[in-house]
PDB file of C-alpha atoms in Angstrom:
ATOM      1  CA  MET A   1      20.045 -61.051  87.056  1.00  0.00           C
ATOM      2  CA  SER A   2      23.687 -62.056  87.044  1.00  0.00           C
ATOM      3  CA  ASN A   3      25.263 -58.628  87.167  1.00  0.00           C
ATOM      4  CA  SER A   4      24.509 -54.946  86.778  1.00  0.00           C
ATOM      5  CA  SER A   5      25.256 -54.962  83.015  1.00  0.00           C
ATOM      6  CA  SER A   6      22.206 -57.180  82.447  1.00  0.00           C
ATOM      7  CA  LEU A   7      19.866 -54.924  84.428  1.00  0.00           C
ATOM      8  CA  ASN A   8      17.455 -52.989  82.252  1.00  0.00           C
ATOM      9  CA  GLU A   9      15.239 -51.748  85.048  1.00  0.00           C
ATOM     10  CA  PHE A  10      14.647 -51.668  88.797  1.00  0.00           C
ATOM     11  CA  LEU A  11      11.417 -52.373  90.646  1.00  0.00           C
ATOM     12  CA  LEU A  12      10.446 -49.703  93.166  1.00  0.00           C
ATOM     13  CA  LEU A  13       8.474 -50.347  96.322  1.00  0.00           C
ATOM     14  CA  ALA A  14       4.707 -50.406  95.867  1.00  0.00           C
ATOM     15  CA  PHE A  15       2.757 -48.972  98.800  1.00  0.00           C
ATOM     16  CA  SER A  16      -0.018 -51.489  98.232  1.00  0.00           C
ATOM     17  CA  ASP A  17      -1.280 -54.108  95.776  1.00  0.00           C
ATOM     18  CA  ILE A  18      -4.853 -52.864  96.206  1.00  0.00           C
ATOM     19  CA  GLN A  19      -5.897 -50.493  93.426  1.00  0.00           C
ATOM     20  CA  GLU A  20      -7.909 -48.210  95.743  1.00  0.00           C
ATOM     21  CA  LEU A  21      -4.933 -47.768  98.075  1.00  0.00           C
ATOM     22  CA  GLN A  22      -2.666 -47.063  95.126  1.00  0.00           C
ATOM     23  CA  LEU A  23      -5.087 -44.336  94.060  1.00  0.00           C
ATOM     24  CA  LEU A  24      -4.989 -42.963  97.607  1.00  0.00           C
ATOM     25  CA  HIS A  25      -1.168 -42.957  97.439  1.00  0.00           C
ATOM     26  CA  PHE A  26      -1.375 -41.054  94.131  1.00  0.00           C
ATOM     27  CA  LEU A  27      -3.778 -38.446  95.545  1.00  0.00           C
ATOM     28  CA  LEU A  28      -1.727 -38.001  98.736  1.00  0.00           C
ATOM     29  CA  PHE A  29       1.510 -37.460  96.833  1.00  0.00           C
ATOM     30  CA  LEU A  30      -0.307 -35.206  94.343  1.00  0.00           C
ATOM     31  CA  GLY A  31      -1.522 -32.997  97.188  1.00  0.00           C
ATOM     32  CA  ILE A  32       1.955 -32.792  98.764  1.00  0.00           C
ATOM     33  CA  TYR A  33       3.573 -32.120  95.380  1.00  0.00           C
ATOM     34  CA  LEU A  34       1.122 -29.357  94.490  1.00  0.00           C
ATOM     35  CA  ALA A  35       1.644 -27.784  97.928  1.00  0.00           C
ATOM     36  CA  ALA A  36       5.419 -27.845  97.355  1.00  0.00           C
ATOM     37  CA  LEU A  37       5.026 -26.359  93.870  1.00  0.00           C
ATOM     38  CA  LEU A  38       2.724 -23.616  95.125  1.00  0.00           C
ATOM     39  CA  GLY A  39       4.722 -22.717  98.237  1.00  0.00           C
ATOM     40  CA  ASN A  40       8.175 -22.761  96.694  1.00  0.00           C
ATOM     41  CA  GLY A  41       6.892 -21.189  93.479  1.00  0.00           C
ATOM     42  CA  LEU A  42       5.369 -18.270  95.397  1.00  0.00           C
ATOM     43  CA  ILE A  43       8.600 -17.664  97.320  1.00  0.00           C
ATOM     44  CA  ILE A  44      10.706 -17.788  94.148  1.00  0.00           C
ATOM     45  CA  THR A  45       8.312 -15.437  92.349  1.00  0.00           C
ATOM     46  CA  ALA A  46       8.062 -12.985  95.251  1.00  0.00           C
ATOM     47  CA  ILE A  47      11.821 -12.735  95.763  1.00  0.00           C
ATOM     48  CA  THR A  48      12.514 -12.501  92.039  1.00  0.00           C
ATOM     49  CA  CYS A  49       9.931  -9.789  91.404  1.00  0.00           C
ATOM     50  CA  ASP A  50      10.447  -7.695  94.559  1.00  0.00           C
ATOM     51  CA  TYR A  51      13.752  -5.849  94.314  1.00  0.00           C
ATOM     52  CA  HIS A  52      13.787  -5.132  98.073  1.00  0.00           C
ATOM     53  CA  LEU A  53      13.910  -8.871  98.815  1.00  0.00           C
ATOM     54  CA  HIS A  54      16.896  -9.646  96.581  1.00  0.00           C
ATOM     55  CA  THR A  55      19.656  -9.238  99.162  1.00  0.00           C
ATOM     56  CA  PRO A  56      18.106 -10.456 102.433  1.00  0.00           C
ATOM     57  CA  MET A  57      16.247 -13.351 100.814  1.00  0.00           C
ATOM     58  CA  TYR A  58      18.841 -14.432  98.255  1.00  0.00           C
ATOM     59  CA  PHE A  59      19.690 -17.687 100.061  1.00  0.00           C
ATOM     60  CA  LEU A  60      16.006 -18.472 100.633  1.00  0.00           C
ATOM     61  CA  LEU A  61      15.462 -18.168  96.872  1.00  0.00           C
ATOM     62  CA  ASN A  62      18.118 -20.841  96.316  1.00  0.00           C
ATOM     63  CA  LEU A  63      16.663 -23.027  99.077  1.00  0.00           C
ATOM     64  CA  SER A  64      13.191 -22.927  97.501  1.00  0.00           C
ATOM     65  CA  LEU A  65      14.665 -23.770  94.112  1.00  0.00           C
ATOM     66  CA  LEU A  66      16.516 -26.755  95.576  1.00  0.00           C
ATOM     67  CA  ASP A  67      13.382 -27.947  97.396  1.00  0.00           C
ATOM     68  CA  LEU A  68      11.376 -27.697  94.193  1.00  0.00           C
ATOM     69  CA  CYS A  69      13.981 -29.663  92.235  1.00  0.00           C
ATOM     70  CA  SER A  70      14.500 -32.364  94.875  1.00  0.00           C
ATOM     71  CA  ILE A  71      10.808 -33.203  95.311  1.00  0.00           C
ATOM     72  CA  SER A  72      10.380 -33.202  91.507  1.00  0.00           C
ATOM     73  CA  THR A  73      13.086 -35.871  91.279  1.00  0.00           C
ATOM     74  CA  THR A  74      11.187 -38.524  93.253  1.00  0.00           C
ATOM     75  CA  VAL A  75       7.481 -37.795  93.665  1.00  0.00           C
ATOM     76  CA  PRO A  76       6.243 -37.583  90.031  1.00  0.00           C
ATOM     77  CA  LYS A  77       7.664 -41.027  89.148  1.00  0.00           C
ATOM     78  CA  SER A  78       6.128 -42.566  92.289  1.00  0.00           C
ATOM     79  CA  MET A  79       2.776 -40.954  91.396  1.00  0.00           C
ATOM     80  CA  ALA A  80       2.959 -42.267  87.827  1.00  0.00           C
ATOM     81  CA  ASN A  81       3.757 -45.796  89.020  1.00  0.00           C
ATOM     82  CA  ALA A  82       0.825 -45.741  91.440  1.00  0.00           C
ATOM     83  CA  LEU A  83      -1.545 -44.416  88.776  1.00  0.00           C
ATOM     84  CA  TRP A  84      -0.506 -46.944  86.122  1.00  0.00           C
ATOM     85  CA  ASN A  85      -0.131 -49.850  88.575  1.00  0.00           C
ATOM     86  CA  THR A  86       3.522 -50.508  87.841  1.00  0.00           C
ATOM     87  CA  ARG A  87       6.773 -50.575  89.831  1.00  0.00           C
ATOM     88  CA  ALA A  88       9.323 -50.290  87.035  1.00  0.00           C
ATOM     89  CA  ILE A  89      11.961 -47.592  86.578  1.00  0.00           C
ATOM     90  CA  SER A  90      14.617 -47.880  83.891  1.00  0.00           C
ATOM     91  CA  TYR A  91      18.284 -48.370  84.791  1.00  0.00           C
ATOM     92  CA  SER A  92      19.181 -44.946  83.398  1.00  0.00           C
ATOM     93  CA  GLY A  93      16.143 -43.399  85.104  1.00  0.00           C
ATOM     94  CA  CYS A  94      17.281 -44.871  88.424  1.00  0.00           C
ATOM     95  CA  ALA A  95      20.792 -43.511  87.919  1.00  0.00           C
ATOM     96  CA  ALA A  96      19.338 -40.091  87.100  1.00  0.00           C
ATOM     97  CA  GLN A  97      17.222 -40.167  90.269  1.00  0.00           C
ATOM     98  CA  VAL A  98      20.243 -41.013  92.418  1.00  0.00           C
ATOM     99  CA  PHE A  99      22.341 -38.293  90.774  1.00  0.00           C
ATOM    100  CA  PHE A 100      19.809 -35.483  90.965  1.00  0.00           C
ATOM    101  CA  LEU A 101      18.547 -36.337  94.447  1.00  0.00           C
ATOM    102  CA  PHE A 102      22.070 -36.491  95.851  1.00  0.00           C
ATOM    103  CA  PHE A 103      22.892 -33.274  93.981  1.00  0.00           C
ATOM    104  CA  PHE A 104      19.971 -31.295  95.363  1.00  0.00           C
ATOM    105  CA  VAL A 105      20.068 -32.751  98.895  1.00  0.00           C
ATOM    106  CA  SER A 106      23.831 -32.155  99.275  1.00  0.00           C
ATOM    107  CA  ALA A 107      23.556 -28.647  97.859  1.00  0.00           C
ATOM    108  CA  GLU A 108      20.667 -27.903 100.229  1.00  0.00           C
ATOM    109  CA  PHE A 109      22.674 -29.009 103.242  1.00  0.00           C
ATOM    110  CA  SER A 110      25.587 -26.792 102.160  1.00  0.00           C
ATOM    111  CA  LEU A 111      23.172 -23.906 101.674  1.00  0.00           C
ATOM    112  CA  LEU A 112      21.685 -24.382 105.151  1.00  0.00           C
ATOM    113  CA  THR A 113      25.236 -24.092 106.506  1.00  0.00           C
ATOM    114  CA  VAL A 114      25.723 -20.848 104.562  1.00  0.00           C
ATOM    115  CA  MET A 115      22.397 -19.557 105.884  1.00  0.00           C
ATOM    116  CA  ALA A 116      23.561 -20.214 109.465  1.00  0.00           C
ATOM    117  CA  TYR A 117      26.629 -18.052 108.789  1.00  0.00           C
ATOM    118  CA  ASP A 118      24.370 -15.402 107.274  1.00  0.00           C
ATOM    119  CA  ARG A 119      22.237 -15.328 110.449  1.00  0.00           C
ATOM    120  CA  TYR A 120      25.383 -15.226 112.609  1.00  0.00           C
ATOM    121  CA  VAL A 121      26.810 -12.204 110.802  1.00  0.00           C
ATOM    122  CA  ALA A 122      23.418 -10.422 110.714  1.00  0.00           C
ATOM    123  CA  ILE A 123      22.885 -10.778 114.468  1.00  0.00           C
ATOM    124  CA  CYS A 124      26.369 -10.882 115.996  1.00  0.00           C
ATOM    125  CA  LYS A 125      28.127  -8.490 113.589  1.00  0.00           C
ATOM    126  CA  PRO A 126      25.341  -6.309 112.149  1.00  0.00           C
ATOM    127  CA  LEU A 127      27.625  -3.331 111.435  1.00  0.00           C
ATOM    128  CA  HIS A 128      29.818  -5.510 109.189  1.00  0.00           C
ATOM    129  CA  TYR A 129      26.986  -7.335 107.415  1.00  0.00           C
ATOM    130  CA  GLY A 130      27.104  -5.217 104.270  1.00  0.00           C
ATOM    131  CA  THR A 131      30.853  -5.739 104.007  1.00  0.00           C
ATOM    132  CA  LEU A 132      31.058  -9.454 104.846  1.00  0.00           C
ATOM    133  CA  LEU A 133      27.980 -10.499 102.887  1.00  0.00           C
ATOM    134  CA  ASP A 134      27.546  -8.166  99.943  1.00  0.00           C
ATOM    135  CA  SER A 135      25.815  -9.353  96.780  1.00  0.00           C
ATOM    136  CA  ARG A 136      29.015 -10.758  95.254  1.00  0.00           C
ATOM    137  CA  VAL A 137      29.834 -12.832  98.331  1.00  0.00           C
ATOM    138  CA  CYS A 138      26.253 -14.131  98.475  1.00  0.00           C
ATOM    139  CA  VAL A 139      26.460 -15.279  94.846  1.00  0.00           C
ATOM    140  CA  LYS A 140      29.811 -16.995  95.431  1.00  0.00           C
ATOM    141  CA  MET A 141      28.590 -18.788  98.560  1.00  0.00           C
ATOM    142  CA  ALA A 142      25.420 -19.989  96.853  1.00  0.00           C
ATOM    143  CA  ALA A 143      27.450 -21.120  93.818  1.00  0.00           C
ATOM    144  CA  ALA A 144      29.799 -23.025  96.153  1.00  0.00           C
ATOM    145  CA  ALA A 145      26.795 -24.809  97.689  1.00  0.00           C
ATOM    146  CA  TRP A 146      25.557 -25.889  94.239  1.00  0.00           C
ATOM    147  CA  ALA A 147      29.075 -26.918  93.173  1.00  0.00           C
ATOM    148  CA  SER A 148      29.571 -29.059  96.288  1.00  0.00           C
ATOM    149  CA  GLY A 149      26.271 -30.816  95.571  1.00  0.00           C
ATOM    150  CA  LEU A 150      27.365 -31.513  91.993  1.00  0.00           C
ATOM    151  CA  PHE A 151      30.704 -32.918  93.152  1.00  0.00           C
ATOM    152  CA  TYR A 152      29.120 -35.281  95.678  1.00  0.00           C
ATOM    153  CA  ALA A 153      26.445 -36.383  93.186  1.00  0.00           C
ATOM    154  CA  VAL A 154      28.966 -37.271  90.469  1.00  0.00           C
ATOM    155  CA  MET A 155      31.218 -39.113  92.918  1.00  0.00           C
ATOM    156  CA  HIS A 156      28.502 -41.197  94.590  1.00  0.00           C
ATOM    157  CA  THR A 157      26.477 -41.947  91.438  1.00  0.00           C
ATOM    158  CA  ALA A 158      29.532 -43.086  89.443  1.00  0.00           C
ATOM    159  CA  ASN A 159      30.745 -45.248  92.311  1.00  0.00           C
ATOM    160  CA  THR A 160      27.344 -46.802  93.100  1.00  0.00           C
ATOM    161  CA  PHE A 161      26.530 -47.798  89.523  1.00  0.00           C
ATOM    162  CA  SER A 162      29.993 -49.289  88.952  1.00  0.00           C
ATOM    163  CA  ILE A 163      29.265 -51.924  91.619  1.00  0.00           C
ATOM    164  CA  PRO A 164      28.179 -55.394  90.330  1.00  0.00           C
ATOM    165  CA  LEU A 165      24.582 -56.179  91.261  1.00  0.00           C
ATOM    166  CA  CYS A 166      23.282 -59.723  91.339  1.00  0.00           C
ATOM    167  CA  HIS A 167      20.655 -59.920  94.090  1.00  0.00           C
ATOM    168  CA  GLY A 168      17.686 -59.129  91.889  1.00  0.00           C
ATOM    169  CA  ASN A 169      16.393 -55.684  90.953  1.00  0.00           C
ATOM    170  CA  ALA A 170      13.756 -54.964  93.621  1.00  0.00           C
ATOM    171  CA  LEU A 171      14.334 -51.909  95.833  1.00  0.00           C
ATOM    172  CA  ASP A 172      12.605 -51.496  99.195  1.00  0.00           C
ATOM    173  CA  GLN A 173      11.963 -47.817  98.563  1.00  0.00           C
ATOM    174  CA  PHE A 174       9.609 -45.716  96.436  1.00  0.00           C
ATOM    175  CA  PHE A 175      12.572 -44.060  94.697  1.00  0.00           C
ATOM    176  CA  CYS A 176      16.145 -45.064  93.868  1.00  0.00           C
ATOM    177  CA  GLU A 177      18.224 -44.603  97.015  1.00  0.00           C
ATOM    178  CA  ILE A 178      21.901 -45.563  97.374  1.00  0.00           C
ATOM    179  CA  PRO A 179      21.552 -47.722 100.534  1.00  0.00           C
ATOM    180  CA  GLN A 180      18.824 -49.769  98.857  1.00  0.00           C
ATOM    181  CA  ILE A 181      20.905 -50.274  95.696  1.00  0.00           C
ATOM    182  CA  LEU A 182      23.910 -51.402  97.767  1.00  0.00           C
ATOM    183  CA  LYS A 183      21.775 -54.220  99.190  1.00  0.00           C
ATOM    184  CA  LEU A 184      21.742 -55.745  95.697  1.00  0.00           C
ATOM    185  CA  SER A 185      25.535 -55.901  95.516  1.00  0.00           C
ATOM    186  CA  CYS A 186      27.183 -59.280  95.151  1.00  0.00           C
ATOM    187  CA  SER A 187      30.793 -58.317  95.895  1.00  0.00           C
ATOM    188  CA  ASP A 188      32.834 -56.482  98.510  1.00  0.00           C
ATOM    189  CA  SER A 189      33.168 -53.515  96.132  1.00  0.00           C
ATOM    190  CA  TYR A 190      30.105 -51.977  97.769  1.00  0.00           C
ATOM    191  CA  LEU A 191      32.390 -51.161 100.738  1.00  0.00           C
ATOM    192  CA  ARG A 192      33.950 -48.382  98.651  1.00  0.00           C
ATOM    193  CA  GLU A 193      30.603 -46.608  98.528  1.00  0.00           C
ATOM    194  CA  ILE A 194      30.051 -47.253 102.236  1.00  0.00           C
ATOM    195  CA  TRP A 195      33.350 -45.525 102.994  1.00  0.00           C
ATOM    196  CA  LEU A 196      32.477 -42.644 100.670  1.00  0.00           C
ATOM    197  CA  ILE A 197      29.143 -42.240 102.472  1.00  0.00           C
ATOM    198  CA  VAL A 198      30.943 -42.233 105.835  1.00  0.00           C
ATOM    199  CA  VAL A 199      33.469 -39.615 104.640  1.00  0.00           C
ATOM    200  CA  THR A 200      30.662 -37.462 103.209  1.00  0.00           C
ATOM    201  CA  ALA A 201      28.718 -37.848 106.445  1.00  0.00           C
ATOM    202  CA  CYS A 202      31.759 -36.715 108.448  1.00  0.00           C
ATOM    203  CA  LEU A 203      32.094 -33.602 106.274  1.00  0.00           C
ATOM    204  CA  MET A 204      28.404 -32.868 106.665  1.00  0.00           C
ATOM    205  CA  PHE A 205      28.646 -33.477 110.404  1.00  0.00           C
ATOM    206  CA  GLY A 206      31.360 -30.810 110.453  1.00  0.00           C
ATOM    207  CA  CYS A 207      28.886 -28.460 108.751  1.00  0.00           C
ATOM    208  CA  PHE A 208      26.260 -29.417 111.335  1.00  0.00           C
ATOM    209  CA  VAL A 209      28.681 -28.580 114.170  1.00  0.00           C
ATOM    210  CA  PHE A 210      29.333 -25.220 112.472  1.00  0.00           C
ATOM    211  CA  ILE A 211      25.568 -24.567 112.385  1.00  0.00           C
ATOM    212  CA  VAL A 212      25.215 -25.471 116.064  1.00  0.00           C
ATOM    213  CA  LEU A 213      28.157 -23.263 117.102  1.00  0.00           C
ATOM    214  CA  SER A 214      26.749 -20.395 115.015  1.00  0.00           C
ATOM    215  CA  TYR A 215      23.449 -20.588 116.864  1.00  0.00           C
ATOM    216  CA  VAL A 216      25.162 -20.845 120.229  1.00  0.00           C
ATOM    217  CA  GLN A 217      26.822 -17.511 119.458  1.00  0.00           C
ATOM    218  CA  ILE A 218      23.540 -16.112 118.164  1.00  0.00           C
ATOM    219  CA  PHE A 219      21.604 -17.073 121.292  1.00  0.00           C
ATOM    220  CA  ARG A 220      24.322 -15.646 123.511  1.00  0.00           C
ATOM    221  CA  ALA A 221      24.031 -12.371 121.631  1.00  0.00           C
ATOM    222  CA  VAL A 222      20.221 -12.476 121.807  1.00  0.00           C
ATOM    223  CA  LEU A 223      20.219 -12.917 125.585  1.00  0.00           C
ATOM    224  CA  ARG A 224      22.211  -9.693 125.882  1.00  0.00           C
ATOM    225  CA  ILE A 225      19.518  -7.712 124.036  1.00  0.00           C
ATOM    226  CA  PRO A 226      17.678  -5.632 126.697  1.00  0.00           C
ATOM    227  CA  SER A 227      14.477  -5.245 124.670  1.00  0.00           C
ATOM    228  CA  GLU A 228      12.005  -8.126 124.807  1.00  0.00           C
ATOM    229  CA  GLN A 229      10.645  -7.068 121.420  1.00  0.00           C
ATOM    230  CA  GLY A 230      14.169  -7.218 119.978  1.00  0.00           C
ATOM    231  CA  ARG A 231      14.732 -10.717 121.349  1.00  0.00           C
ATOM    232  CA  HIS A 232      11.391 -11.855 119.927  1.00  0.00           C
ATOM    233  CA  LYS A 233      12.293 -10.486 116.484  1.00  0.00           C
ATOM    234  CA  VAL A 234      15.619 -12.326 116.449  1.00  0.00           C
ATOM    235  CA  PHE A 235      14.062 -15.587 117.618  1.00  0.00           C
ATOM    236  CA  SER A 236      11.341 -15.317 114.960  1.00  0.00           C
ATOM    237  CA  THR A 237      14.092 -14.959 112.346  1.00  0.00           C
ATOM    238  CA  CYS A 238      16.191 -17.889 113.583  1.00  0.00           C
ATOM    239  CA  LEU A 239      13.581 -20.441 114.629  1.00  0.00           C
ATOM    240  CA  PRO A 240      12.469 -21.303 111.048  1.00  0.00           C
ATOM    241  CA  HIS A 241      16.058 -22.066 110.068  1.00  0.00           C
ATOM    242  CA  ILE A 242      16.584 -24.253 113.144  1.00  0.00           C
ATOM    243  CA  THR A 243      13.342 -26.123 112.412  1.00  0.00           C
ATOM    244  CA  VAL A 244      14.304 -26.771 108.787  1.00  0.00           C
ATOM    245  CA  VAL A 245      17.817 -27.917 109.717  1.00  0.00           C
ATOM    246  CA  SER A 246      16.496 -30.262 112.420  1.00  0.00           C
ATOM    247  CA  LEU A 247      13.865 -31.844 110.169  1.00  0.00           C
ATOM    248  CA  PHE A 248      16.125 -32.213 107.145  1.00  0.00           C
ATOM    249  CA  VAL A 249      19.469 -33.113 108.726  1.00  0.00           C
ATOM    250  CA  CYS A 250      18.288 -35.521 111.412  1.00  0.00           C
ATOM    251  CA  THR A 251      16.110 -37.603 109.088  1.00  0.00           C
ATOM    252  CA  ALA A 252      18.679 -37.700 106.237  1.00  0.00           C
ATOM    253  CA  PHE A 253      21.535 -38.633 108.569  1.00  0.00           C
ATOM    254  CA  PHE A 254      19.565 -41.349 110.313  1.00  0.00           C
ATOM    255  CA  ALA A 255      18.257 -42.761 107.010  1.00  0.00           C
ATOM    256  CA  HIS A 256      21.768 -43.287 105.635  1.00  0.00           C
ATOM    257  CA  LEU A 257      23.766 -44.044 108.789  1.00  0.00           C
ATOM    258  CA  LYS A 258      21.418 -46.070 110.998  1.00  0.00           C
ATOM    259  CA  PRO A 259      22.736 -49.527 112.010  1.00  0.00           C
ATOM    260  CA  PRO A 260      21.380 -52.473 109.967  1.00  0.00           C
ATOM    261  CA  SER A 261      20.067 -54.088 113.151  1.00  0.00           C
ATOM    262  CA  ILE A 262      17.269 -51.499 113.448  1.00  0.00           C
ATOM    263  CA  SER A 263      16.563 -51.211 109.737  1.00  0.00           C
ATOM    264  CA  SER A 264      13.104 -52.136 108.488  1.00  0.00           C
ATOM    265  CA  PRO A 265      11.094 -51.334 105.337  1.00  0.00           C
ATOM    266  CA  ALA A 266       8.582 -49.271 107.309  1.00  0.00           C
ATOM    267  CA  LEU A 267      11.298 -47.210 109.028  1.00  0.00           C
ATOM    268  CA  ASP A 268      13.230 -46.715 105.779  1.00  0.00           C
ATOM    269  CA  LEU A 269      10.040 -45.574 104.058  1.00  0.00           C
ATOM    270  CA  MET A 270       9.132 -43.121 106.835  1.00  0.00           C
ATOM    271  CA  LEU A 271      12.606 -41.539 106.992  1.00  0.00           C
ATOM    272  CA  ALA A 272      12.849 -41.215 103.202  1.00  0.00           C
ATOM    273  CA  GLY A 273       9.395 -39.638 103.090  1.00  0.00           C
ATOM    274  CA  LEU A 274      10.385 -37.076 105.725  1.00  0.00           C
ATOM    275  CA  TYR A 275      13.582 -35.795 104.099  1.00  0.00           C
ATOM    276  CA  ALA A 276      12.676 -36.317 100.404  1.00  0.00           C
ATOM    277  CA  VAL A 277       8.959 -35.437 100.370  1.00  0.00           C
ATOM    278  CA  VAL A 278       7.740 -33.720 103.541  1.00  0.00           C
ATOM    279  CA  ALA A 279      10.683 -31.356 104.107  1.00  0.00           C
ATOM    280  CA  PRO A 280      10.543 -29.690 100.642  1.00  0.00           C
ATOM    281  CA  ALA A 281       6.769 -29.238 101.021  1.00  0.00           C
ATOM    282  CA  VAL A 282       6.771 -27.708 104.524  1.00  0.00           C
ATOM    283  CA  ASN A 283       9.877 -25.506 104.211  1.00  0.00           C
ATOM    284  CA  PRO A 284       7.977 -22.702 102.431  1.00  0.00           C
ATOM    285  CA  MET A 285       5.333 -22.647 105.174  1.00  0.00           C
ATOM    286  CA  ILE A 286       7.969 -22.640 107.928  1.00  0.00           C
ATOM    287  CA  TYR A 287       9.809 -19.683 106.405  1.00  0.00           C
ATOM    288  CA  SER A 288       6.874 -17.629 105.139  1.00  0.00           C
ATOM    289  CA  MET A 289       4.835 -17.840 108.352  1.00  0.00           C
ATOM    290  CA  ARG A 290       7.649 -16.334 110.469  1.00  0.00           C
ATOM    291  CA  ASN A 291       9.073 -13.816 108.010  1.00  0.00           C
ATOM    292  CA  LYS A 292       7.354 -10.432 107.839  1.00  0.00           C
ATOM    293  CA  GLU A 293       9.391  -9.191 104.862  1.00  0.00           C
ATOM    294  CA  LEU A 294       8.473 -12.247 102.842  1.00  0.00           C
ATOM    295  CA  LYS A 295       4.802 -12.065 103.796  1.00  0.00           C
ATOM    296  CA  ASP A 296       4.720  -8.417 102.710  1.00  0.00           C
ATOM    297  CA  GLY A 297       6.399  -9.397  99.436  1.00  0.00           C
ATOM    298  CA  LEU A 298       3.835 -12.147  98.816  1.00  0.00           C
TER     299      LEU A 298
END
């Protein structure tokens, strides 16, 4: 392959060349995908149908929708390849995967930042919650999260697929991921995308600092609550969000920013599986198990 214009397809990573293990890969991903569909689908249905859950669970509705979309971007194609014993994905299909995955992942991170602010206002300024976060503000903040994801996706996808590729078409990942595509570059133009990733990471790190500072203020307020039952209620509300942020942010950051010296196919595969497959599947369980209002709605 001399350059990217002659590429018609990419070859994704195969978990195994043994047919039985490929079938096991298909069944494992099928189970995870069905769990994600069921969990996120139940949350979306419950919040949509129960009027009382519209305001307090509005951001969770968007989070479940993003989780459902992000896992649907990568897992079905990997399942199909395992079932039909192939590794191929078309050039346009790869570009679509990069675009939609970056779109949904970036929007989810922005939404998690918004949710941290929501928790901060609810716990530290409860008397002003209805004023600061009425339904209009919630819609605008959620729309801003989706818009930021769209902006990042367009920018990174356009830049990545304008880079000449001449080092084959095999990717060491089960879906199209920007760091793996950059490894196929044959010119210094890939440095533009590296700098864009660094700038995006810095912006997201700023959001992460905002989340941390929000929870520092929340925990300070919680420790001043005299009632043990009250403290337990607040912790049960905040812990799911902290768990989701830790799982999602830490794995995504490390996957894209780890130094090349410690990179390996096994590590890349594990990190990608955590933020792209496991996180969207377990988020519904994390939130629903600790949220009484949601459990009642279900």
